[in-house]
Short mmCIF file of C-alpha atoms in Angstrom, two decimals:
data_model
loop_
_atom_site.label_atom_id
_atom_site.label_comp_id
_atom_site.label_asym_id
_atom_site.label_seq_id
_atom_site.Cartn_x
_atom_site.Cartn_y
_atom_site.Cartn_z
CA MET S 1 33.47 -35.85 -43.71
CA ALA S 2 32.64 -39.35 -44.74
CA SER S 3 30.45 -40.41 -47.72
CA ILE S 4 26.64 -41.71 -46.33
CA VAL S 5 23.60 -43.55 -47.53
CA VAL S 6 20.46 -43.09 -45.64
CA THR S 7 18.15 -46.39 -46.94
CA GLY S 8 15.40 -48.62 -45.73
CA GLY S 9 12.54 -46.16 -45.23
CA GLN S 10 10.51 -43.18 -46.78
CA LEU S 11 12.10 -40.02 -47.79
CA ILE S 12 10.31 -36.84 -48.91
CA THR S 13 12.14 -34.16 -50.60
CA GLY S 14 10.37 -31.22 -49.26
CA GLU S 15 9.82 -28.76 -52.27
CA PRO S 16 6.47 -27.65 -53.36
CA GLY S 17 4.47 -30.55 -54.96
CA CYS S 18 7.66 -32.68 -53.62
CA ARG S 19 8.02 -36.29 -54.16
CA LYS S 20 7.95 -39.24 -51.54
CA TYR S 21 9.73 -42.12 -51.93
CA GLU S 22 8.27 -45.28 -50.30
CA LYS S 23 11.71 -46.88 -50.50
CA GLY S 24 14.06 -44.03 -51.32
CA PHE S 25 17.75 -43.51 -50.55
CA LEU S 26 20.06 -40.56 -49.91
CA ALA S 27 23.35 -40.08 -50.61
CA ILE S 28 25.72 -37.64 -49.24
CA ASN S 29 29.38 -36.80 -49.66
CA ASN S 30 31.47 -34.07 -48.15
CA GLY S 31 28.53 -32.83 -46.49
CA LYS S 32 26.56 -32.26 -49.64
CA ILE S 33 23.76 -34.32 -51.19
CA THR S 34 24.88 -36.12 -54.18
CA ALA S 35 21.91 -38.02 -55.16
CA VAL S 36 18.06 -38.59 -54.20
CA GLY S 37 15.97 -41.68 -55.34
CA VAL S 38 14.59 -45.13 -55.06
CA GLY S 39 16.10 -48.02 -54.13
CA ASN S 40 19.52 -48.75 -52.30
CA GLY S 41 21.81 -45.99 -53.69
CA ASP S 42 24.12 -48.72 -54.52
CA ASP S 43 26.09 -46.50 -57.11
CA TYR S 44 26.75 -44.16 -54.88
CA LYS S 45 28.75 -46.39 -52.03
CA ASN S 46 32.14 -47.46 -51.62
CA GLU S 47 34.34 -48.74 -49.46
CA ASP S 48 34.27 -45.55 -46.75
CA THR S 49 30.73 -45.43 -47.38
CA VAL S 50 28.64 -45.28 -44.03
CA GLN S 51 25.38 -47.25 -44.69
CA ILE S 52 22.65 -46.02 -42.68
CA THR S 53 19.36 -48.30 -42.56
CA ILE S 54 16.21 -46.83 -41.05
CA PRO S 55 13.03 -48.48 -39.94
CA ALA S 56 10.37 -49.22 -42.84
CA ASP S 57 8.02 -46.89 -41.32
CA ALA S 58 10.29 -44.09 -40.70
CA VAL S 59 10.72 -41.18 -42.98
CA VAL S 60 13.70 -38.89 -43.89
CA VAL S 61 12.73 -35.28 -44.22
CA PRO S 62 14.62 -32.08 -45.04
CA GLY S 63 16.32 -30.42 -41.89
CA PHE S 64 14.13 -27.94 -40.14
CA VAL S 65 14.21 -24.29 -40.81
CA ASP S 66 12.95 -22.03 -37.53
CA VAL S 67 12.78 -18.17 -38.57
CA HIS S 68 11.21 -17.17 -35.49
CA ILE S 69 13.44 -18.65 -32.10
CA HIS S 70 14.42 -16.26 -29.12
CA GLY S 71 16.01 -19.54 -26.92
CA GLY S 72 15.57 -22.96 -25.96
CA TYR S 73 17.35 -25.33 -23.39
CA GLY S 74 18.40 -22.84 -20.72
CA ALA S 75 19.88 -20.12 -23.49
CA ASP S 76 18.41 -17.01 -24.65
CA VAL S 77 19.58 -15.03 -27.78
CA MET S 78 19.61 -11.98 -25.29
CA ASP S 79 21.86 -13.43 -23.21
CA ARG S 80 24.63 -12.15 -25.88
CA THR S 81 27.33 -14.98 -25.08
CA LYS S 82 28.69 -17.43 -27.33
CA ASP S 83 27.55 -19.99 -24.89
CA ALA S 84 23.76 -19.40 -25.02
CA LEU S 85 24.27 -19.77 -28.93
CA GLN S 86 26.22 -23.12 -28.75
CA THR S 87 23.47 -24.54 -26.58
CA MET S 88 20.95 -23.26 -28.63
CA ALA S 89 22.26 -24.88 -31.80
CA ALA S 90 23.87 -28.01 -30.30
CA ASN S 91 20.15 -29.19 -29.09
CA LEU S 92 17.86 -28.18 -31.76
CA PRO S 93 18.74 -30.80 -34.15
CA ALA S 94 17.00 -33.18 -31.25
CA GLU S 95 13.89 -31.74 -32.89
CA GLY S 96 15.08 -31.76 -36.24
CA THR S 97 15.86 -28.31 -36.55
CA THR S 98 19.00 -28.03 -38.74
CA ALA S 99 18.95 -23.99 -39.05
CA PHE S 100 17.71 -20.96 -37.69
CA LEU S 101 17.29 -17.35 -36.99
CA ALA S 102 18.30 -15.82 -33.91
CA THR S 103 15.97 -13.99 -32.71
CA THR S 104 16.04 -10.93 -30.74
CA ILE S 105 13.52 -9.06 -28.43
CA THR S 106 12.42 -5.57 -27.95
CA GLN S 107 14.86 -4.29 -25.45
CA LYS S 108 17.68 -1.54 -24.74
CA HIS S 109 19.60 -0.53 -28.16
CA GLU S 110 22.88 -1.59 -26.94
CA HIS S 111 21.48 -5.27 -25.36
CA ILE S 112 20.09 -5.70 -29.28
CA GLU S 113 23.54 -4.42 -30.31
CA ALA S 114 25.07 -6.66 -28.61
CA ALA S 115 23.14 -9.56 -29.53
CA ILE S 116 23.62 -8.82 -33.30
CA GLU S 117 27.64 -8.79 -32.76
CA ASN S 118 27.52 -11.88 -30.74
CA VAL S 119 25.73 -13.71 -33.77
CA VAL S 120 27.83 -12.30 -36.27
CA ALA S 121 31.07 -13.41 -34.29
CA TYR S 122 29.51 -16.95 -33.90
CA ARG S 123 31.74 -19.77 -35.50
CA ARG S 124 29.39 -22.94 -36.14
CA ALA S 125 31.23 -26.18 -34.44
CA ASP S 126 30.95 -29.34 -35.78
CA LYS S 127 27.50 -31.67 -35.64
CA GLU S 128 25.07 -28.68 -34.70
CA ALA S 129 22.23 -26.69 -36.47
CA GLU S 130 23.59 -23.45 -38.25
CA ILE S 131 22.58 -19.86 -37.50
CA VAL S 132 21.77 -18.33 -41.01
CA GLY S 133 20.88 -15.11 -39.89
CA LEU S 134 18.92 -12.74 -37.45
CA HIS S 135 15.10 -11.70 -37.02
CA ILE S 136 14.93 -8.59 -35.10
CA GLU S 137 11.54 -8.47 -33.42
CA GLY S 138 10.84 -5.05 -32.32
CA PRO S 139 11.55 -2.86 -31.14
CA PHE S 140 9.31 -0.91 -33.85
CA ILE S 141 6.02 -2.08 -32.85
CA ASN S 142 2.97 -0.98 -31.42
CA GLU S 143 2.75 -0.69 -27.63
CA THR S 144 -0.94 -1.70 -27.60
CA LYS S 145 0.11 -5.36 -29.07
CA LYS S 146 3.20 -5.34 -27.32
CA GLY S 147 2.19 -9.16 -26.26
CA ALA S 148 5.38 -10.05 -24.13
CA GLN S 149 7.75 -7.35 -25.39
CA PRO S 150 9.00 -5.09 -22.85
CA LEU S 151 6.79 -1.76 -23.04
CA GLU S 152 9.66 0.60 -21.51
CA TYR S 153 11.79 0.03 -24.88
CA ILE S 154 9.32 0.29 -27.87
CA VAL S 155 10.24 2.93 -29.80
CA GLU S 156 9.00 4.65 -33.53
CA PRO S 157 10.33 2.74 -36.35
CA SER S 158 13.81 4.41 -37.36
CA VAL S 159 15.63 4.13 -40.77
CA PRO S 160 18.86 5.31 -39.41
CA ILE S 161 18.86 3.01 -36.31
CA MET S 162 17.79 0.28 -38.66
CA LYS S 163 20.85 1.37 -40.87
CA LYS S 164 23.11 0.72 -37.88
CA TRP S 165 22.07 -2.39 -37.37
CA ILE S 166 22.26 -3.83 -40.79
CA ASP S 167 25.45 -2.86 -40.97
CA LEU S 168 26.46 -4.10 -38.00
CA ALA S 169 24.99 -7.40 -38.48
CA GLU S 170 27.35 -7.66 -41.87
CA GLY S 171 24.33 -9.00 -43.78
CA MET S 172 22.74 -11.32 -41.32
CA ILE S 173 19.56 -9.61 -40.89
CA LYS S 174 16.93 -11.55 -42.68
CA GLN S 175 13.61 -10.59 -40.72
CA VAL S 176 12.42 -7.79 -38.85
CA THR S 177 8.95 -7.47 -37.24
CA TYR S 178 7.60 -4.01 -37.21
CA ALA S 179 4.03 -2.25 -36.80
CA PRO S 180 3.36 -0.66 -40.19
CA GLU S 181 0.83 1.86 -38.75
CA LYS S 182 3.52 3.58 -36.77
CA ARG S 183 5.16 7.01 -38.05
CA ASN S 184 8.00 5.61 -40.69
CA GLY S 185 6.59 2.18 -40.68
CA SER S 186 6.66 2.70 -44.72
CA GLU S 187 9.69 4.02 -44.95
CA LEU S 188 11.46 1.15 -42.72
CA ALA S 189 9.86 -1.43 -44.68
CA ALA S 190 11.16 0.14 -48.05
CA TYR S 191 14.67 -0.04 -46.70
CA LEU S 192 14.42 -3.04 -45.38
CA ARG S 193 13.71 -4.76 -48.85
CA SER S 194 16.23 -2.54 -50.10
CA GLU S 195 18.72 -4.57 -47.84
CA GLY S 196 17.22 -7.83 -48.92
CA ALA S 197 15.65 -8.32 -45.26
CA ASN S 198 11.74 -9.17 -45.12
CA PRO S 199 9.44 -6.53 -43.33
CA SER S 200 7.09 -8.71 -41.01
CA ILE S 201 3.94 -7.20 -39.57
CA GLY S 202 3.81 -7.91 -36.03
CA HIS S 203 2.59 -6.39 -32.93
CA SER S 204 0.81 -4.29 -34.92
CA ASP S 205 -2.84 -2.56 -34.32
CA ALA S 206 -3.12 -1.62 -38.05
CA VAL S 207 -6.33 -1.74 -39.65
CA TYR S 208 -7.02 -3.20 -43.25
CA SER S 209 -6.25 -0.08 -45.19
CA GLU S 210 -2.78 0.41 -43.26
CA MET S 211 -2.19 -3.16 -44.17
CA GLU S 212 -2.84 -2.63 -47.94
CA GLN S 213 -0.33 0.38 -47.57
CA ALA S 214 2.21 -1.86 -46.00
CA VAL S 215 2.18 -4.20 -48.80
CA ALA S 216 2.50 -1.17 -50.97
CA ALA S 217 5.63 -0.42 -49.18
CA GLY S 218 7.18 -3.53 -49.25
CA ALA S 219 5.89 -5.55 -46.59
CA ASN S 220 5.51 -9.68 -47.59
CA GLN S 221 5.14 -11.53 -44.27
CA VAL S 222 3.03 -11.67 -41.16
CA THR S 223 5.02 -12.56 -37.78
CA HIS S 224 3.09 -14.97 -35.46
CA MET S 225 -0.50 -15.14 -37.18
CA TYR S 226 -3.25 -14.08 -34.76
CA ASN S 227 -1.23 -13.40 -31.67
CA GLY S 228 -0.12 -9.77 -31.26
CA MET S 229 -2.12 -7.73 -33.60
CA ARG S 230 -5.69 -6.44 -34.34
CA SER S 231 -7.79 -9.30 -35.23
CA LEU S 232 -10.67 -10.20 -37.32
CA HIS S 233 -13.91 -8.30 -37.18
CA HIS S 234 -16.86 -8.48 -39.58
CA ARG S 235 -16.68 -4.71 -39.76
CA GLU S 236 -12.75 -4.14 -39.81
CA PRO S 237 -10.46 -7.04 -41.42
CA GLY S 238 -7.66 -5.62 -38.70
CA VAL S 239 -3.99 -7.55 -39.29
CA ALA S 240 -5.49 -10.93 -39.42
CA GLY S 241 -7.84 -10.19 -41.81
CA GLY S 242 -5.46 -8.47 -44.26
CA ALA S 243 -2.80 -11.32 -43.46
CA LEU S 244 -5.10 -13.85 -44.88
CA LEU S 245 -6.76 -11.59 -47.77
CA LEU S 246 -3.51 -10.16 -48.95
CA ASP S 247 -1.54 -12.58 -51.42
CA GLU S 248 1.68 -10.40 -50.99
CA LEU S 249 1.79 -11.83 -47.35
CA ASP S 250 3.41 -15.05 -46.01
CA ILE S 251 2.48 -15.95 -42.32
CA GLU S 252 4.31 -17.52 -39.30
CA LEU S 253 1.97 -20.49 -37.56
CA ILE S 254 2.99 -21.71 -33.85
CA VAL S 255 1.00 -24.64 -33.86
CA ASP S 256 1.25 -25.54 -30.40
CA GLY S 257 -2.71 -25.90 -29.62
CA ILE S 258 -2.04 -22.81 -26.98
CA HIS S 259 -1.11 -19.83 -29.08
CA ILE S 260 -3.99 -20.48 -32.35
CA HIS S 261 -6.68 -22.95 -31.73
CA PRO S 262 -6.56 -25.76 -33.95
CA GLU S 263 -9.54 -24.81 -36.41
CA MET S 264 -7.92 -21.30 -36.55
CA VAL S 265 -4.65 -23.12 -37.88
CA LYS S 266 -7.02 -24.64 -40.20
CA LEU S 267 -8.82 -21.56 -41.60
CA ALA S 268 -5.24 -20.11 -42.19
CA TRP S 269 -3.89 -22.86 -43.71
CA LYS S 270 -6.74 -23.06 -46.16
CA ALA S 271 -6.99 -19.41 -46.86
CA LYS S 272 -3.40 -18.85 -47.33
CA GLY S 273 -2.24 -22.54 -48.88
CA THR S 274 0.70 -24.52 -48.14
CA ASN S 275 2.80 -22.23 -50.01
CA GLN S 276 2.40 -19.48 -47.93
CA CYS S 277 2.56 -21.01 -44.27
CA LEU S 278 5.73 -20.90 -42.57
CA LEU S 279 5.72 -23.46 -39.04
CA ILE S 280 8.01 -21.53 -36.52
CA THR S 281 8.23 -22.60 -32.50
CA ASP S 282 8.85 -18.77 -31.06
CA SER S 283 10.52 -20.70 -28.17
CA MET S 284 12.05 -19.18 -25.29
CA ARG S 285 14.63 -20.27 -22.97
CA ALA S 286 12.19 -23.07 -20.97
CA LYS S 287 12.02 -25.37 -24.35
CA GLY S 288 13.47 -28.47 -23.33
CA LEU S 289 13.16 -27.80 -19.63
CA PRO S 290 10.89 -28.79 -16.57
CA ASP S 291 7.88 -26.25 -15.92
CA GLY S 292 9.05 -23.71 -13.41
CA ALA S 293 10.19 -20.04 -13.12
CA TYR S 294 12.19 -18.58 -16.48
CA ASP S 295 12.70 -15.08 -18.05
CA LEU S 296 12.49 -13.54 -21.49
CA GLY S 297 13.89 -10.31 -22.14
CA GLY S 298 14.14 -9.46 -18.33
CA GLN S 299 10.75 -10.77 -17.57
CA ASP S 300 9.74 -12.78 -15.20
CA VAL S 301 8.00 -16.08 -17.00
CA SER S 302 6.23 -18.88 -15.68
CA VAL S 303 6.20 -22.28 -17.21
CA ASN S 304 3.17 -24.55 -16.52
CA ASP S 305 1.72 -27.61 -18.27
CA GLY S 306 3.65 -26.35 -21.58
CA ARG S 307 2.06 -22.79 -21.42
CA ALA S 308 4.76 -19.97 -20.49
CA THR S 309 2.95 -16.68 -19.44
CA LEU S 310 4.20 -13.61 -17.63
CA SER S 311 2.83 -12.80 -14.45
CA ASP S 312 -0.59 -11.03 -15.84
CA GLY S 313 -1.31 -14.22 -17.94
CA THR S 314 0.22 -12.98 -21.24
CA LEU S 315 1.59 -15.83 -23.50
CA ALA S 316 5.26 -15.20 -23.41
CA GLY S 317 6.77 -17.34 -26.27
CA SER S 318 6.32 -21.15 -26.51
CA VAL S 319 8.24 -24.14 -25.26
CA LEU S 320 6.87 -26.11 -28.74
CA GLN S 321 9.35 -28.30 -30.62
CA MET S 322 9.47 -28.04 -34.37
CA ASN S 323 8.84 -31.88 -34.76
CA LYS S 324 5.72 -31.56 -32.64
CA ALA S 325 4.66 -28.24 -34.96
CA VAL S 326 5.00 -30.52 -37.45
CA ALA S 327 2.73 -33.15 -35.99
CA ASN S 328 0.45 -30.91 -34.75
CA MET S 329 -0.23 -29.32 -38.38
CA VAL S 330 -0.91 -32.86 -39.78
CA ALA S 331 -3.23 -33.59 -37.05
CA TYR S 332 -5.21 -29.74 -36.98
CA THR S 333 -5.41 -29.51 -40.60
CA GLY S 334 -5.48 -32.81 -42.34
CA CYS S 335 -2.68 -31.74 -44.51
CA SER S 336 -0.43 -34.20 -45.70
CA LEU S 337 3.21 -34.75 -44.22
CA GLU S 338 4.83 -33.72 -47.05
CA GLN S 339 2.87 -30.16 -47.32
CA ALA S 340 3.65 -29.97 -43.23
CA VAL S 341 7.37 -30.76 -43.95
CA GLN S 342 7.28 -27.97 -46.45
CA MET S 343 5.93 -25.67 -44.36
CA ALA S 344 8.95 -26.17 -41.65
CA SER S 345 11.79 -26.65 -44.01
CA TYR S 346 11.50 -25.41 -47.70
CA ASN S 347 9.01 -22.46 -47.33
CA PRO S 348 11.14 -20.44 -44.27
CA ALA S 349 14.22 -21.31 -46.34
CA LYS S 350 13.26 -19.64 -49.40
CA LYS S 351 11.84 -17.03 -47.48
CA ILE S 352 15.06 -15.87 -46.17
CA GLY S 353 16.78 -16.83 -49.24
CA ILE S 354 18.52 -19.97 -48.44
CA ASP S 355 16.51 -22.25 -50.46
CA ALA S 356 19.90 -22.92 -52.91
CA LYS S 357 21.36 -24.85 -50.20
CA LYS S 358 18.55 -25.71 -47.38
CA GLY S 359 15.14 -26.70 -47.17
CA SER S 360 14.69 -29.59 -49.47
CA LEU S 361 16.58 -33.19 -50.08
CA ALA S 362 18.16 -32.03 -53.73
CA PRO S 363 21.77 -32.69 -55.31
CA GLY S 364 24.20 -30.05 -54.67
CA LYS S 365 22.16 -28.98 -51.05
CA ASP S 366 23.86 -29.29 -47.60
CA GLY S 367 23.39 -32.63 -46.15
CA ASP S 368 20.86 -31.27 -43.76
CA PHE S 369 17.94 -34.06 -42.72
CA THR S 370 16.27 -35.63 -39.87
CA VAL S 371 14.56 -39.04 -39.58
CA LEU S 372 11.08 -38.97 -38.05
CA THR S 373 9.25 -42.17 -36.81
CA LYS S 374 5.51 -42.48 -37.68
CA GLU S 375 4.37 -40.83 -34.83
CA GLY S 376 6.60 -37.77 -35.69
CA ASP S 377 9.36 -38.30 -33.00
CA VAL S 378 13.23 -37.43 -34.12
CA LEU S 379 15.14 -40.69 -34.45
CA TYR S 380 18.51 -39.11 -35.60
CA THR S 381 19.55 -35.68 -37.47
CA TYR S 382 22.37 -34.81 -39.60
CA CYS S 383 23.88 -31.35 -40.10
CA LEU S 384 26.22 -31.04 -42.99
CA GLY S 385 26.56 -34.93 -43.44
CA GLU S 386 27.31 -35.59 -39.49
CA LYS S 387 25.25 -37.15 -37.18
CA ALA S 388 24.28 -33.96 -34.51
CA TYR S 389 21.56 -36.32 -32.91
CA GLY S 390 21.05 -39.79 -32.27
CA LYS S 391 22.04 -42.71 -30.45
CA GLU S 392 25.64 -43.70 -31.26
CA ASP S 393 24.94 -47.39 -31.23
CA ASP S 394 21.50 -46.95 -33.04
CA ILE S 395 23.11 -47.37 -36.67
#
């Protein structure tokens, strides 16, 4: 791998309270960051160094980490094929994403198990985003809040089933979305925490007291805030109220202007703070493709004007790209770009325990970064120090 030094524009390091350098440099050698600072980085150059000079109004940020993504660009995790994972991994750098959790959907157990085995067997190719684990969404959810999860495959939370999947995944399951009010919900949460996986409350009809019980049992996150859950009411806070009030819970946000009204995004951010918000896409196969007919978990999905729905109008994932989520977060809430970047990079990396190598720009970490224009478009993305997105003649 070549030594590279990026100069010429702004640089955001990504961690809480992160630095923003107006004229910064980023040095990478053998796929790892060696230095970050102000200036031209001349001390980190040699005759083999590739110099990357970006526009003065562009900004270098850490590669984004998407902990909730089902598919995109014509592929879906539940396709259970190497080609599907490779399609996703090869295309995600175009939106600035350099690491992601391959996310399953409620389905037949054998299909979920095949998807898990497919992810475990997958070997990352050069110049593509890295699959850093699995997010198991369902089947341990509440049928009354199923959203686009297939009803016929929903089951009660089961530690024995989960143990089988944990063993099958060889440590790659980082997050499980479940309904804590269902029988054995507390036992499942406690087991997941013992295995290093995050129990994330979602597709749940829990009341506030059940949310408190879930936290006591180990729940530490809420899946796609406001969606697929008992909503906030002045006589019963529900899942949404619990998510906002309980300090132990971080929240996922789909900031596409469809799943959540912009002012409700702002409310969630103000209530939880930057450190407890995780930007996700929850995207499905149609991302990056024209409007039309697609599928999600064996169900027909229609995509019109960026809105993915089942035949009954139920939202069925998104076609959101992560760089757009970052730009929308700034526009909807008035947060700084530094804060939005933290919510899309450092926070998710920390949540799934990979912040020692990903999520921010610091010496010793993986050379994952993206370069954004002032409008939020992606100019280039590098994964482990290799260009994964950007025209060959751009630099």
